[in-house]
Amino acid sequence: MNPRLVAFCGPLKDSTFVLPAGEVPVGRDSSNLLCVSDLSVSRRHCVFNRTDDAVTVGDLGSRNGTLVNGVPVRETGLKHGDQVTIGDSVFLFLRDEETDRQVLNPVEFEDDQLTRATAQVRPQDVLYLHPEKVLREMPVNSRMARNLSALLQISRVVHSIRDLEELQQQILSLIFEVSPAERGAILLDGKDAENFTSIFARNRPPGGNRPVRVSRTIALQVLKQGIAILGGDVPNSGDFSGVESLVASQVRSLLCVPMIIFEHVIGCIYLDSTDPLHRFDEDHLQLITAIAGISAVALENARRLQWLESENQRLITEINFEHSMLGESPKMKRVYQFLNRVAPTESTVLIGGESGTGKELAARAIHRNSARAGKPFIAINCAAIPEGLLESELFGHEKGAFTGAAGQKKGRLEVANGGTVFLDEIGEVAPAIQIKLLRVLQEREFERVGGTRPIKVDIRLIAASNRNLEESVQAGTFRRDLYFRLNVVLLKMPPLRERREDIPMLARYFVAKYSKKCNVRQKQISREALARLMNYDWPGNVRELENAIERALVLGSSEVILPEDLPEPLLETGPAPGVTATKYHSALTGLKKQLILNALGEAQGSYTEAARILGVHPNYLHRLIRNLNLKGSLPTLPVRGKTSSAQIEQIDRRASGSG
């Protein structure tokens, strides 16, 4: 056994890759054992797993899926000759010790003269390509002639129609011509037989818009077993007595045949009739089964083409969607899809999320992909501007409006006319300014400080806050009407701890960025350091990760980034499973734990007093207790002082938010 992959389509075309024992990850990232430089391939796309006697392939949640012989799979075993499609690449799996390609007989061309006796015919004159001519050559009442005509028409139709719906329409029309069916349906199966991905149904004219009732019991049995079912006389057959839908619909005769490709059932054709004088018989079964065999490949190709066209359009839209955010986790993909839908509209957007999650980057992506992209993008951090100056910054002021107003000044809303205004930390805005912002949202007008003339502006407003604005509304610190005006479309940016799979990509990006910015040599991240990055909760999110990488690059003295180059809070957390901490870090962590326990014991359980003894802030003490997993090891001593359990939890929450 010598399992190998032969690429005959894609960037690695004509190359052969021998599969070693164990796992072989495949993807666009260079860290994969089999790297495929193709944008349609995910960074971690799929993995081949070779054991002693078998090779399997499993999809890793890739964007475009992994296909074996044209069928999407999650995990499946491979047989000799299977085709594995990964993005735009197609690999042939070979395992037997035989030549990869069959030896073909050579072709020799000879130059001869045609004689006058040579018969020549044009394609349009071929008898068997024109069913109406076949009918003229056979007896008028011949059932075989009609059946052959139908098969020839089906064969011609399936090769001339690409649209899935039109193809199904033509197939059912031809079936109605050669069978007593009153109703017909083509059911295409999805990944299992419980849900149909495509359903097309028709009544025989004059059927109108009456629904076509299909027995799910019959259809699922055909899909699961891959065997056709013929019911020539349903009421008098005991086999169908338990099928209530057939009895309720007064079905007298039915026929359901599977459509099979490479021993895989992709769907079925379902026909029935309520006319007791015209019933399906064995000849109809043979004919419809033949039609299903001819149509199956065409229907699957049409369905596949339809999916490829929609997927291609989605990828084009995604590629053209510009943004500065990094991450390929499922949560970030949902963010990109949300931004892609919202950007072309004029709706007001409220972005929530913790500090450092990239709210401003999301706002800039919305502006960059909107019709206002060529106009100004004005970002205002409402928490960074003193309350007394914020009103003037937003709305501007007239000359003499207050002491120091030596001249007229345009506000940022006015400067942004035609563009987008991003109000960050809008939860910090004072109630008086909230009223003026409400008018801007409702009327798109305002007055400068000290002015009397309303100023009209054409802006799109995007707001963000790391606070829970609903709680602020309940507390009375934020206007309810303003909140509802802002919360037209809500986006929640995920914290970094909820998308840990993006941490390696972000870390490598920041290494490249700051090695260039700080004029230091680019370094690799050691396995132990990466484990620390992955195991930390990142209360400061991406911004904290960025600072940690910059610090490690500047202060690190080795060729790679080691755990000791990282900030201290990352070292306080335990190592990830499977990674052993160094003796130095283990001893240091143990010493910290013992110092805290001793201080709490001396303070008789008072957090405030223990923090004073250690000479640290209580918030920092709570963070240490959380990072070192000491909550279950704290002494059960009576708490001295005024620090209640509720206050402790409040301090702990503040500590986790402050980092």
mmCIF file with all atom_site columns, C-alpha atoms in Angstrom, residues 502-647:
data_model
loop_
_atom_site.group_PDB
_atom_site.id
_atom_site.type_symbol
_atom_site.label_atom_id
_atom_site.label_alt_id
_atom_site.label_comp_id
_atom_site.label_asym_id
_atom_site.label_entity_id
_atom_site.label_seq_id
_atom_site.pdbx_PDB_ins_code
_atom_site.Cartn_x
_atom_site.Cartn_y
_atom_site.Cartn_z
_atom_site.occupancy
_atom_site.B_iso_or_equiv
_atom_site.pdbx_formal_charge
_atom_site.auth_seq_id
_atom_site.auth_comp_id
_atom_site.auth_asym_id
_atom_site.auth_atom_id
_atom_site.pdbx_PDB_model_num
ATOM 1   C CA . ASP A 1 502 ? -7.980  33.589 15.816 1.00 0.00 ? 502 ASP A CA 1
ATOM 2   C CA . ILE A 1 503 ? -5.220  34.251 18.369 1.00 0.00 ? 503 ILE A CA 1
ATOM 3   C CA . PRO A 1 504 ? -2.336  32.603 16.401 1.00 0.00 ? 504 PRO A CA 1
ATOM 4   C CA . MET A 1 505 ? -3.227  34.563 13.258 1.00 0.00 ? 505 MET A CA 1
ATOM 5   C CA . LEU A 1 506 ? -3.512  37.840 15.188 1.00 0.00 ? 506 LEU A CA 1
ATOM 6   C CA . ALA A 1 507 ? -0.254  37.183 17.030 1.00 0.00 ? 507 ALA A CA 1
ATOM 7   C CA . ARG A 1 508 ? 1.659   36.519 13.787 1.00 0.00 ? 508 ARG A CA 1
ATOM 8   C CA . TYR A 1 509 ? 0.186   39.659 12.253 1.00 0.00 ? 509 TYR A CA 1
ATOM 9   C CA . PHE A 1 510 ? 1.273   41.815 15.198 1.00 0.00 ? 510 PHE A CA 1
ATOM 10  C CA . VAL A 1 511 ? 4.747   40.235 15.133 1.00 0.00 ? 511 VAL A CA 1
ATOM 11  C CA . ALA A 1 512 ? 5.128   41.254 11.477 1.00 0.00 ? 512 ALA A CA 1
ATOM 12  C CA . LYS A 1 513 ? 3.677   44.712 12.135 1.00 0.00 ? 513 LYS A CA 1
ATOM 13  C CA . TYR A 1 514 ? 5.816   45.654 15.140 1.00 0.00 ? 514 TYR A CA 1
ATOM 14  C CA . SER A 1 515 ? 9.029   44.029 13.961 1.00 0.00 ? 515 SER A CA 1
ATOM 15  C CA . LYS A 1 516 ? 8.896   46.500 11.079 1.00 0.00 ? 516 LYS A CA 1
ATOM 16  C CA . LYS A 1 517 ? 7.652   49.427 13.186 1.00 0.00 ? 517 LYS A CA 1
ATOM 17  C CA . CYS A 1 518 ? 10.142  48.907 16.021 1.00 0.00 ? 518 CYS A CA 1
ATOM 18  C CA . ASN A 1 519 ? 13.008  47.999 13.665 1.00 0.00 ? 519 ASN A CA 1
ATOM 19  C CA . VAL A 1 520 ? 13.638  44.592 15.231 1.00 0.00 ? 520 VAL A CA 1
ATOM 20  C CA . ARG A 1 521 ? 14.051  41.219 13.583 1.00 0.00 ? 521 ARG A CA 1
ATOM 21  C CA . GLN A 1 522 ? 10.866  39.240 13.057 1.00 0.00 ? 522 GLN A CA 1
ATOM 22  C CA . LYS A 1 523 ? 10.598  36.316 15.472 1.00 0.00 ? 523 LYS A CA 1
ATOM 23  C CA . GLN A 1 524 ? 8.713   33.073 15.684 1.00 0.00 ? 524 GLN A CA 1
ATOM 24  C CA . ILE A 1 525 ? 6.441   32.427 18.669 1.00 0.00 ? 525 ILE A CA 1
ATOM 25  C CA . SER A 1 526 ? 7.509   29.414 20.722 1.00 0.00 ? 526 SER A CA 1
ATOM 26  C CA . ARG A 1 527 ? 5.018   26.635 21.391 1.00 0.00 ? 527 ARG A CA 1
ATOM 27  C CA . GLU A 1 528 ? 5.006   27.415 25.112 1.00 0.00 ? 528 GLU A CA 1
ATOM 28  C CA . ALA A 1 529 ? 4.427   31.146 24.534 1.00 0.00 ? 529 ALA A CA 1
ATOM 29  C CA . LEU A 1 530 ? 1.613   30.437 22.082 1.00 0.00 ? 530 LEU A CA 1
ATOM 30  C CA . ALA A 1 531 ? 0.014   28.114 24.644 1.00 0.00 ? 531 ALA A CA 1
ATOM 31  C CA . ARG A 1 532 ? 0.089   30.979 27.174 1.00 0.00 ? 532 ARG A CA 1
ATOM 32  C CA . LEU A 1 533 ? -1.535  33.289 24.626 1.00 0.00 ? 533 LEU A CA 1
ATOM 33  C CA . MET A 1 534 ? -4.245  30.726 23.906 1.00 0.00 ? 534 MET A CA 1
ATOM 34  C CA . ASN A 1 535 ? -4.924  30.008 27.590 1.00 0.00 ? 535 ASN A CA 1
ATOM 35  C CA . TYR A 1 536 ? -5.320  33.645 28.696 1.00 0.00 ? 536 TYR A CA 1
ATOM 36  C CA . ASP A 1 537 ? -8.770  35.281 28.933 1.00 0.00 ? 537 ASP A CA 1
ATOM 37  C CA . TRP A 1 538 ? -7.705  38.656 27.437 1.00 0.00 ? 538 TRP A CA 1
ATOM 38  C CA . PRO A 1 539 ? -9.870  41.124 29.359 1.00 0.00 ? 539 PRO A CA 1
ATOM 39  C CA . GLY A 1 540 ? -8.369  43.846 27.136 1.00 0.00 ? 540 GLY A CA 1
ATOM 40  C CA . ASN A 1 541 ? -9.144  41.783 24.002 1.00 0.00 ? 541 ASN A CA 1
ATOM 41  C CA . VAL A 1 542 ? -7.244  42.391 20.733 1.00 0.00 ? 542 VAL A CA 1
ATOM 42  C CA . ARG A 1 543 ? -5.728  45.647 21.990 1.00 0.00 ? 543 ARG A CA 1
ATOM 43  C CA . GLU A 1 544 ? -4.174  43.834 24.962 1.00 0.00 ? 544 GLU A CA 1
ATOM 44  C CA . LEU A 1 545 ? -2.843  41.084 22.668 1.00 0.00 ? 545 LEU A CA 1
ATOM 45  C CA . GLU A 1 546 ? -1.306  43.718 20.411 1.00 0.00 ? 546 GLU A CA 1
ATOM 46  C CA . ASN A 1 547 ? 0.453   45.361 23.363 1.00 0.00 ? 547 ASN A CA 1
ATOM 47  C CA . ALA A 1 548 ? 1.679   41.989 24.640 1.00 0.00 ? 548 ALA A CA 1
ATOM 48  C CA . ILE A 1 549 ? 3.263   41.099 21.285 1.00 0.00 ? 549 ILE A CA 1
ATOM 49  C CA . GLU A 1 550 ? 4.908   44.514 20.938 1.00 0.00 ? 550 GLU A CA 1
ATOM 50  C CA . ARG A 1 551 ? 6.355   44.204 24.452 1.00 0.00 ? 551 ARG A CA 1
ATOM 51  C CA . ALA A 1 552 ? 7.656   40.690 23.736 1.00 0.00 ? 552 ALA A CA 1
ATOM 52  C CA . LEU A 1 553 ? 9.383   41.850 20.550 1.00 0.00 ? 553 LEU A CA 1
ATOM 53  C CA . VAL A 1 554 ? 11.027  44.863 22.184 1.00 0.00 ? 554 VAL A CA 1
ATOM 54  C CA . LEU A 1 555 ? 12.123  43.251 25.474 1.00 0.00 ? 555 LEU A CA 1
ATOM 55  C CA . GLY A 1 556 ? 12.782  39.681 24.316 1.00 0.00 ? 556 GLY A CA 1
ATOM 56  C CA . SER A 1 557 ? 16.454  38.773 23.946 1.00 0.00 ? 557 SER A CA 1
ATOM 57  C CA . SER A 1 558 ? 16.238  35.330 22.307 1.00 0.00 ? 558 SER A CA 1
ATOM 58  C CA . GLU A 1 559 ? 15.644  34.276 18.713 1.00 0.00 ? 559 GLU A CA 1
ATOM 59  C CA . VAL A 1 560 ? 12.029  33.336 19.448 1.00 0.00 ? 560 VAL A CA 1
ATOM 60  C CA . ILE A 1 561 ? 9.318   34.741 21.700 1.00 0.00 ? 561 ILE A CA 1
ATOM 61  C CA . LEU A 1 562 ? 9.385   32.803 24.978 1.00 0.00 ? 562 LEU A CA 1
ATOM 62  C CA . PRO A 1 563 ? 6.867   32.789 27.846 1.00 0.00 ? 563 PRO A CA 1
ATOM 63  C CA . GLU A 1 564 ? 9.103   35.031 29.977 1.00 0.00 ? 564 GLU A CA 1
ATOM 64  C CA . ASP A 1 565 ? 8.897   37.709 27.254 1.00 0.00 ? 565 ASP A CA 1
ATOM 65  C CA . LEU A 1 566 ? 5.147   38.020 27.787 1.00 0.00 ? 566 LEU A CA 1
ATOM 66  C CA . PRO A 1 567 ? 3.462   40.328 30.337 1.00 0.00 ? 567 PRO A CA 1
ATOM 67  C CA . GLU A 1 568 ? 3.132   39.006 33.867 1.00 0.00 ? 568 GLU A CA 1
ATOM 68  C CA . PRO A 1 569 ? -0.674  38.479 33.840 1.00 0.00 ? 569 PRO A CA 1
ATOM 69  C CA . LEU A 1 570 ? -0.249  35.858 31.096 1.00 0.00 ? 570 LEU A CA 1
ATOM 70  C CA . LEU A 1 571 ? 2.246   33.943 33.221 1.00 0.00 ? 571 LEU A CA 1
ATOM 71  C CA . GLU A 1 572 ? -0.123  33.895 36.186 1.00 0.00 ? 572 GLU A CA 1
ATOM 72  C CA . THR A 1 573 ? -2.551  31.663 34.327 1.00 0.00 ? 573 THR A CA 1
ATOM 73  C CA . GLY A 1 574 ? -1.751  27.981 34.247 1.00 0.00 ? 574 GLY A CA 1
ATOM 74  C CA . PRO A 1 575 ? -0.295  26.443 31.082 1.00 0.00 ? 575 PRO A CA 1
ATOM 75  C CA . ALA A 1 576 ? -2.599  24.894 28.524 1.00 0.00 ? 576 ALA A CA 1
ATOM 76  C CA . PRO A 1 577 ? -3.244  21.135 28.711 1.00 0.00 ? 577 PRO A CA 1
ATOM 77  C CA . GLY A 1 578 ? -0.337  19.204 27.272 1.00 0.00 ? 578 GLY A CA 1
ATOM 78  C CA . VAL A 1 579 ? 2.169   22.008 27.928 1.00 0.00 ? 579 VAL A CA 1
ATOM 79  C CA . THR A 1 580 ? 4.443   21.737 30.945 1.00 0.00 ? 580 THR A CA 1
ATOM 80  C CA . ALA A 1 581 ? 5.477   24.947 32.669 1.00 0.00 ? 581 ALA A CA 1
ATOM 81  C CA . THR A 1 582 ? 9.175   25.524 33.327 1.00 0.00 ? 582 THR A CA 1
ATOM 82  C CA . LYS A 1 583 ? 10.506  25.023 36.841 1.00 0.00 ? 583 LYS A CA 1
ATOM 83  C CA . TYR A 1 584 ? 11.068  28.759 37.171 1.00 0.00 ? 584 TYR A CA 1
ATOM 84  C CA . HIS A 1 585 ? 7.487   29.682 36.277 1.00 0.00 ? 585 HIS A CA 1
ATOM 85  C CA . SER A 1 586 ? 6.046   26.860 38.388 1.00 0.00 ? 586 SER A CA 1
ATOM 86  C CA . ALA A 1 587 ? 8.047   27.994 41.413 1.00 0.00 ? 587 ALA A CA 1
ATOM 87  C CA . LEU A 1 588 ? 7.103   31.641 40.817 1.00 0.00 ? 588 LEU A CA 1
ATOM 88  C CA . THR A 1 589 ? 3.407   30.785 40.555 1.00 0.00 ? 589 THR A CA 1
ATOM 89  C CA . GLY A 1 590 ? 3.563   28.674 43.703 1.00 0.00 ? 590 GLY A CA 1
ATOM 90  C CA . LEU A 1 591 ? 5.258   31.506 45.605 1.00 0.00 ? 591 LEU A CA 1
ATOM 91  C CA . LYS A 1 592 ? 2.553   33.985 44.550 1.00 0.00 ? 592 LYS A CA 1
ATOM 92  C CA . LYS A 1 593 ? -0.183  31.621 45.674 1.00 0.00 ? 593 LYS A CA 1
ATOM 93  C CA . GLN A 1 594 ? 1.447   31.106 49.057 1.00 0.00 ? 594 GLN A CA 1
ATOM 94  C CA . LEU A 1 595 ? 1.948   34.854 49.606 1.00 0.00 ? 595 LEU A CA 1
ATOM 95  C CA . ILE A 1 596 ? -1.724  35.566 48.881 1.00 0.00 ? 596 ILE A CA 1
ATOM 96  C CA . LEU A 1 597 ? -2.955  32.756 51.114 1.00 0.00 ? 597 LEU A CA 1
ATOM 97  C CA . ASN A 1 598 ? -0.676  33.924 53.940 1.00 0.00 ? 598 ASN A CA 1
ATOM 98  C CA . ALA A 1 599 ? -1.875  37.522 53.598 1.00 0.00 ? 599 ALA A CA 1
ATOM 99  C CA . LEU A 1 600 ? -5.533  36.481 53.612 1.00 0.00 ? 600 LEU A CA 1
ATOM 100 C CA . GLY A 1 601 ? -4.920  34.318 56.649 1.00 0.00 ? 601 GLY A CA 1
ATOM 101 C CA . GLU A 1 602 ? -3.212  37.184 58.456 1.00 0.00 ? 602 GLU A CA 1
ATOM 102 C CA . ALA A 1 603 ? -6.052  39.552 57.472 1.00 0.00 ? 603 ALA A CA 1
ATOM 103 C CA . GLN A 1 604 ? -8.631  37.003 58.667 1.00 0.00 ? 604 GLN A CA 1
ATOM 104 C CA . GLY A 1 605 ? -10.244 36.833 55.240 1.00 0.00 ? 605 GLY A CA 1
ATOM 105 C CA . SER A 1 606 ? -10.448 40.574 54.552 1.00 0.00 ? 606 SER A CA 1
ATOM 106 C CA . TYR A 1 607 ? -9.541  41.225 50.909 1.00 0.00 ? 607 TYR A CA 1
ATOM 107 C CA . THR A 1 608 ? -8.934  44.905 51.544 1.00 0.00 ? 608 THR A CA 1
ATOM 108 C CA . GLU A 1 609 ? -6.619  44.232 54.479 1.00 0.00 ? 609 GLU A CA 1
ATOM 109 C CA . ALA A 1 610 ? -4.797  41.469 52.573 1.00 0.00 ? 610 ALA A CA 1
ATOM 110 C CA . ALA A 1 611 ? -4.195  43.867 49.680 1.00 0.00 ? 611 ALA A CA 1
ATOM 111 C CA . ARG A 1 612 ? -2.781  46.433 52.149 1.00 0.00 ? 612 ARG A CA 1
ATOM 112 C CA . ILE A 1 613 ? -0.451  43.831 53.649 1.00 0.00 ? 613 ILE A CA 1
ATOM 113 C CA . LEU A 1 614 ? 0.806   42.853 50.175 1.00 0.00 ? 614 LEU A CA 1
ATOM 114 C CA . GLY A 1 615 ? 1.067   46.479 49.105 1.00 0.00 ? 615 GLY A CA 1
ATOM 115 C CA . VAL A 1 616 ? -1.188  46.073 46.044 1.00 0.00 ? 616 VAL A CA 1
ATOM 116 C CA . HIS A 1 617 ? -4.543  47.490 44.996 1.00 0.00 ? 617 HIS A CA 1
ATOM 117 C CA . PRO A 1 618 ? -7.577  45.326 45.904 1.00 0.00 ? 618 PRO A CA 1
ATOM 118 C CA . ASN A 1 619 ? -8.530  45.112 42.205 1.00 0.00 ? 619 ASN A CA 1
ATOM 119 C CA . TYR A 1 620 ? -5.092  43.661 41.417 1.00 0.00 ? 620 TYR A CA 1
ATOM 120 C CA . LEU A 1 621 ? -5.434  41.170 44.269 1.00 0.00 ? 621 LEU A CA 1
ATOM 121 C CA . HIS A 1 622 ? -8.761  39.969 42.886 1.00 0.00 ? 622 HIS A CA 1
ATOM 122 C CA . ARG A 1 623 ? -7.234  39.559 39.452 1.00 0.00 ? 623 ARG A CA 1
ATOM 123 C CA . LEU A 1 624 ? -4.397  37.494 40.921 1.00 0.00 ? 624 LEU A CA 1
ATOM 124 C CA . ILE A 1 625 ? -6.858  35.279 42.759 1.00 0.00 ? 625 ILE A CA 1
ATOM 125 C CA . ARG A 1 626 ? -8.826  34.743 39.557 1.00 0.00 ? 626 ARG A CA 1
ATOM 126 C CA . ASN A 1 627 ? -5.785  34.109 37.326 1.00 0.00 ? 627 ASN A CA 1
ATOM 127 C CA . LEU A 1 628 ? -4.167  31.750 39.832 1.00 0.00 ? 628 LEU A CA 1
ATOM 128 C CA . ASN A 1 629 ? -7.427  29.816 40.360 1.00 0.00 ? 629 ASN A CA 1
ATOM 129 C CA . LEU A 1 630 ? -7.295  30.415 44.108 1.00 0.00 ? 630 LEU A CA 1
ATOM 130 C CA . LYS A 1 631 ? -11.012 30.877 44.779 1.00 0.00 ? 631 LYS A CA 1
ATOM 131 C CA . GLY A 1 632 ? -11.436 27.272 45.818 1.00 0.00 ? 632 GLY A CA 1
ATOM 132 C CA . SER A 1 633 ? -8.325  27.399 48.055 1.00 0.00 ? 633 SER A CA 1
ATOM 133 C CA . LEU A 1 634 ? -9.122  30.530 50.088 1.00 0.00 ? 634 LEU A CA 1
ATOM 134 C CA . PRO A 1 635 ? -9.202  30.104 53.886 1.00 0.00 ? 635 PRO A CA 1
ATOM 135 C CA . THR A 1 636 ? -12.680 29.884 55.388 1.00 0.00 ? 636 THR A CA 1
ATOM 136 C CA . LEU A 1 637 ? -12.085 32.576 57.952 1.00 0.00 ? 637 LEU A CA 1
ATOM 137 C CA . PRO A 1 638 ? -14.559 35.161 59.250 1.00 0.00 ? 638 PRO A CA 1
ATOM 138 C CA . VAL A 1 639 ? -14.353 38.246 57.044 1.00 0.00 ? 639 VAL A CA 1
ATOM 139 C CA . ARG A 1 640 ? -13.070 41.255 58.947 1.00 0.00 ? 640 ARG A CA 1
ATOM 140 C CA . GLY A 1 641 ? -13.856 44.790 57.911 1.00 0.00 ? 641 GLY A CA 1
ATOM 141 C CA . LYS A 1 642 ? -16.657 46.123 55.719 1.00 0.00 ? 642 LYS A CA 1
ATOM 142 C CA . THR A 1 643 ? -16.014 44.179 52.521 1.00 0.00 ? 643 THR A CA 1
ATOM 143 C CA . SER A 1 644 ? -19.161 42.124 51.848 1.00 0.00 ? 644 SER A CA 1
ATOM 144 C CA . SER A 1 645 ? -19.408 39.229 49.420 1.00 0.00 ? 645 SER A CA 1
ATOM 145 C CA . ALA A 1 646 ? -21.433 41.396 47.044 1.00 0.00 ? 646 ALA A CA 1
ATOM 146 C CA . GLN A 1 647 ? -18.704 44.050 47.142 1.00 0.00 ? 647 GLN A CA 1
#
